[in-house]
Amino acid sequence: MDAGRENDDLGMLAPTGALASFPYTPEASMAAFKHFYRDLGDRLWGIYGPIDAYDLDEDWWSPIYMGLNQAPITVMVENYRTGLVWKVFGENPEIQNMLKKLDATTENLRRQVGRTRK
């Protein structure tokens, strides 16, 4: 293992992480999207969107698209745009029932998160 790469990090990057994070990090995700498309697009982007992974240090580009990576990108970009995914999920009767059983109100969840951060 290269001394500069700890914990078996091989240097490969998967665009999925940045692009599926749109609802949480919209500015950073958009910057990543623009970089992937504008700067790396000729090697990274294809008919199905971004390829599975790449490594600039090794000039390695995955030969495949992975549906498991494409799906979260599509779903989370739509969720960022319209909130549809979380809205439909939250309105599901089974989810509502579960949240009630867990006492998962926003106020209660904030209290719980506050306790774990101290």
PDB file of C-alpha atoms in Angstrom:
ATOM      1  CA  MET A   1       0.000   0.000   0.000  1.00  0.00           C
ATOM      2  CA  ASP A   2       1.218   3.487  -0.857  1.00  0.00           C
ATOM      3  CA  ALA A   3       2.314   5.353   2.294  1.00  0.00           C
ATOM      4  CA  GLY A   4       0.080   8.278   1.309  1.00  0.00           C
ATOM      5  CA  ARG A   5      -3.023   6.137   1.189  1.00  0.00           C
ATOM      6  CA  GLU A   6      -4.230   4.991   4.576  1.00  0.00           C
ATOM      7  CA  ASN A   7      -6.969   2.478   5.394  1.00  0.00           C
ATOM      8  CA  ASP A   8      -6.784   0.751   2.000  1.00  0.00           C
ATOM      9  CA  ASP A   9      -8.134   3.848   0.233  1.00  0.00           C
ATOM     10  CA  LEU A  10      -7.438   3.119  -3.409  1.00  0.00           C
ATOM     11  CA  GLY A  11      -8.303   6.632  -4.554  1.00  0.00           C
ATOM     12  CA  MET A  12     -11.382   5.704  -6.545  1.00  0.00           C
ATOM     13  CA  LEU A  13     -14.302   8.103  -6.429  1.00  0.00           C
ATOM     14  CA  ALA A  14     -17.952   7.317  -7.094  1.00  0.00           C
ATOM     15  CA  PRO A  15     -19.981  10.311  -8.287  1.00  0.00           C
ATOM     16  CA  THR A  16     -23.037   8.833  -6.554  1.00  0.00           C
ATOM     17  CA  GLY A  17     -22.098  10.222  -3.137  1.00  0.00           C
ATOM     18  CA  ALA A  18     -22.002  13.848  -4.193  1.00  0.00           C
ATOM     19  CA  LEU A  19     -24.929  13.672  -6.585  1.00  0.00           C
ATOM     20  CA  ALA A  20     -27.252  11.736  -4.277  1.00  0.00           C
ATOM     21  CA  SER A  21     -26.596  14.301  -1.526  1.00  0.00           C
ATOM     22  CA  PHE A  22     -28.459  17.145  -3.264  1.00  0.00           C
ATOM     23  CA  PRO A  23     -31.121  17.582  -0.536  1.00  0.00           C
ATOM     24  CA  TYR A  24     -28.425  17.894   2.133  1.00  0.00           C
ATOM     25  CA  THR A  25     -25.649  19.750   0.287  1.00  0.00           C
ATOM     26  CA  PRO A  26     -27.228  21.459  -2.720  1.00  0.00           C
ATOM     27  CA  GLU A  27     -24.421  23.934  -3.425  1.00  0.00           C
ATOM     28  CA  ALA A  28     -21.609  21.379  -3.070  1.00  0.00           C
ATOM     29  CA  SER A  29     -23.583  18.764  -5.002  1.00  0.00           C
ATOM     30  CA  MET A  30     -24.238  21.213  -7.842  1.00  0.00           C
ATOM     31  CA  ALA A  31     -20.556  22.165  -7.929  1.00  0.00           C
ATOM     32  CA  ALA A  32     -19.647  18.476  -8.115  1.00  0.00           C
ATOM     33  CA  PHE A  33     -22.238  17.898 -10.842  1.00  0.00           C
ATOM     34  CA  LYS A  34     -20.834  20.772 -12.926  1.00  0.00           C
ATOM     35  CA  HIS A  35     -17.283  19.497 -12.435  1.00  0.00           C
ATOM     36  CA  PHE A  36     -18.258  15.938 -13.354  1.00  0.00           C
ATOM     37  CA  TYR A  37     -20.107  17.066 -16.454  1.00  0.00           C
ATOM     38  CA  ARG A  38     -18.026  20.006 -17.677  1.00  0.00           C
ATOM     39  CA  ASP A  39     -14.503  18.993 -16.695  1.00  0.00           C
ATOM     40  CA  LEU A  40     -14.657  15.200 -16.754  1.00  0.00           C
ATOM     41  CA  GLY A  41     -17.689  14.672 -18.961  1.00  0.00           C
ATOM     42  CA  ASP A  42     -15.924  13.226 -21.965  1.00  0.00           C
ATOM     43  CA  ARG A  43     -14.600  10.371 -19.776  1.00  0.00           C
ATOM     44  CA  LEU A  44     -17.072  10.240 -16.893  1.00  0.00           C
ATOM     45  CA  TRP A  45     -20.449  10.914 -18.487  1.00  0.00           C
ATOM     46  CA  GLY A  46     -22.380   8.736 -20.910  1.00  0.00           C
ATOM     47  CA  ILE A  47     -25.820   7.653 -22.025  1.00  0.00           C
ATOM     48  CA  TYR A  48     -26.913   6.613 -18.511  1.00  0.00           C
ATOM     49  CA  GLY A  49     -25.254   9.470 -16.623  1.00  0.00           C
ATOM     50  CA  PRO A  50     -21.977   9.130 -14.743  1.00  0.00           C
ATOM     51  CA  ILE A  51     -20.027   5.893 -14.793  1.00  0.00           C
ATOM     52  CA  ASP A  52     -19.634   3.901 -11.588  1.00  0.00           C
ATOM     53  CA  ALA A  53     -16.267   5.283 -10.410  1.00  0.00           C
ATOM     54  CA  TYR A  54     -12.978   6.809 -11.466  1.00  0.00           C
ATOM     55  CA  ASP A  55      -9.445   7.456 -10.217  1.00  0.00           C
ATOM     56  CA  LEU A  56      -7.675  10.505 -11.637  1.00  0.00           C
ATOM     57  CA  ASP A  57      -4.310   9.536 -10.118  1.00  0.00           C
ATOM     58  CA  GLU A  58      -4.335   6.243 -12.012  1.00  0.00           C
ATOM     59  CA  ASP A  59      -6.217   7.580 -15.053  1.00  0.00           C
ATOM     60  CA  TRP A  60      -8.723   4.789 -14.438  1.00  0.00           C
ATOM     61  CA  TRP A  61     -12.350   5.009 -15.535  1.00  0.00           C
ATOM     62  CA  SER A  62     -14.888   2.327 -14.729  1.00  0.00           C
ATOM     63  CA  PRO A  63     -16.184   0.571 -17.814  1.00  0.00           C
ATOM     64  CA  ILE A  64     -19.653   0.145 -16.284  1.00  0.00           C
ATOM     65  CA  TYR A  65     -22.694   2.045 -15.145  1.00  0.00           C
ATOM     66  CA  MET A  66     -24.184   0.647 -11.970  1.00  0.00           C
ATOM     67  CA  GLY A  67     -27.949   0.903 -11.570  1.00  0.00           C
ATOM     68  CA  LEU A  68     -27.557   0.805  -7.790  1.00  0.00           C
ATOM     69  CA  ASN A  69     -25.599   4.041  -8.094  1.00  0.00           C
ATOM     70  CA  GLN A  70     -27.827   5.689 -10.701  1.00  0.00           C
ATOM     71  CA  ALA A  71     -31.052   5.174  -8.739  1.00  0.00           C
ATOM     72  CA  PRO A  72     -30.149   7.253  -5.655  1.00  0.00           C
ATOM     73  CA  ILE A  73     -28.940  10.072  -7.873  1.00  0.00           C
ATOM     74  CA  THR A  74     -32.250  10.235  -9.735  1.00  0.00           C
ATOM     75  CA  VAL A  75     -34.392   9.893  -6.624  1.00  0.00           C
ATOM     76  CA  MET A  76     -32.494  12.424  -4.524  1.00  0.00           C
ATOM     77  CA  VAL A  77     -32.226  15.037  -7.288  1.00  0.00           C
ATOM     78  CA  GLU A  78     -36.007  14.814  -7.713  1.00  0.00           C
ATOM     79  CA  ASN A  79     -36.432  14.982  -3.964  1.00  0.00           C
ATOM     80  CA  TYR A  80     -34.283  18.117  -3.847  1.00  0.00           C
ATOM     81  CA  ARG A  81     -36.273  19.680  -6.691  1.00  0.00           C
ATOM     82  CA  THR A  82     -39.798  18.956  -5.432  1.00  0.00           C
ATOM     83  CA  GLY A  83     -39.693  17.135  -2.091  1.00  0.00           C
ATOM     84  CA  LEU A  84     -41.870  14.459  -3.707  1.00  0.00           C
ATOM     85  CA  VAL A  85     -40.035  11.416  -2.368  1.00  0.00           C
ATOM     86  CA  TRP A  86     -40.080  12.488   1.274  1.00  0.00           C
ATOM     87  CA  LYS A  87     -43.672  13.761   0.932  1.00  0.00           C
ATOM     88  CA  VAL A  88     -44.960  10.446  -0.433  1.00  0.00           C
ATOM     89  CA  PHE A  89     -42.888   8.478   2.067  1.00  0.00           C
ATOM     90  CA  GLY A  90     -44.128  10.588   4.986  1.00  0.00           C
ATOM     91  CA  GLU A  91     -47.772  10.231   3.924  1.00  0.00           C
ATOM     92  CA  ASN A  92     -47.569   6.441   3.773  1.00  0.00           C
ATOM     93  CA  PRO A  93     -49.899   5.002   6.476  1.00  0.00           C
ATOM     94  CA  GLU A  94     -47.353   2.383   7.534  1.00  0.00           C
ATOM     95  CA  ILE A  95     -44.692   5.053   7.999  1.00  0.00           C
ATOM     96  CA  GLN A  96     -47.101   7.276   9.949  1.00  0.00           C
ATOM     97  CA  ASN A  97     -47.959   4.337  12.221  1.00  0.00           C
ATOM     98  CA  MET A  98     -44.279   3.551  12.787  1.00  0.00           C
ATOM     99  CA  LEU A  99     -43.434   7.172  13.594  1.00  0.00           C
ATOM    100  CA  LYS A 100     -46.269   7.328  16.125  1.00  0.00           C
ATOM    101  CA  LYS A 101     -45.077   4.119  17.781  1.00  0.00           C
ATOM    102  CA  LEU A 102     -41.569   5.569  17.978  1.00  0.00           C
ATOM    103  CA  ASP A 103     -42.880   8.926  19.244  1.00  0.00           C
ATOM    104  CA  ALA A 104     -40.878  10.425  16.410  1.00  0.00           C
ATOM    105  CA  THR A 105     -42.257  13.933  16.429  1.00  0.00           C
ATOM    106  CA  THR A 106     -39.932  16.669  15.220  1.00  0.00           C
ATOM    107  CA  GLU A 107     -39.762  18.144  18.714  1.00  0.00           C
ATOM    108  CA  ASN A 108     -38.992  14.775  20.289  1.00  0.00           C
ATOM    109  CA  LEU A 109     -36.354  13.980  17.677  1.00  0.00           C
ATOM    110  CA  ARG A 110     -34.654  17.339  18.305  1.00  0.00           C
ATOM    111  CA  ARG A 111     -34.514  16.565  22.025  1.00  0.00           C
ATOM    112  CA  GLN A 112     -32.990  13.154  21.321  1.00  0.00           C
ATOM    113  CA  VAL A 113     -30.371  14.595  18.971  1.00  0.00           C
ATOM    114  CA  GLY A 114     -29.547  17.276  21.546  1.00  0.00           C
ATOM    115  CA  ARG A 115     -28.925  14.580  24.164  1.00  0.00           C
ATOM    116  CA  THR A 116     -26.566  12.612  21.939  1.00  0.00           C
ATOM    117  CA  ARG A 117     -24.464  15.669  21.011  1.00  0.00           C
ATOM    118  CA  LYS A 118     -23.686  16.649  24.613  1.00  0.00           C
TER     119      LYS A 118
END
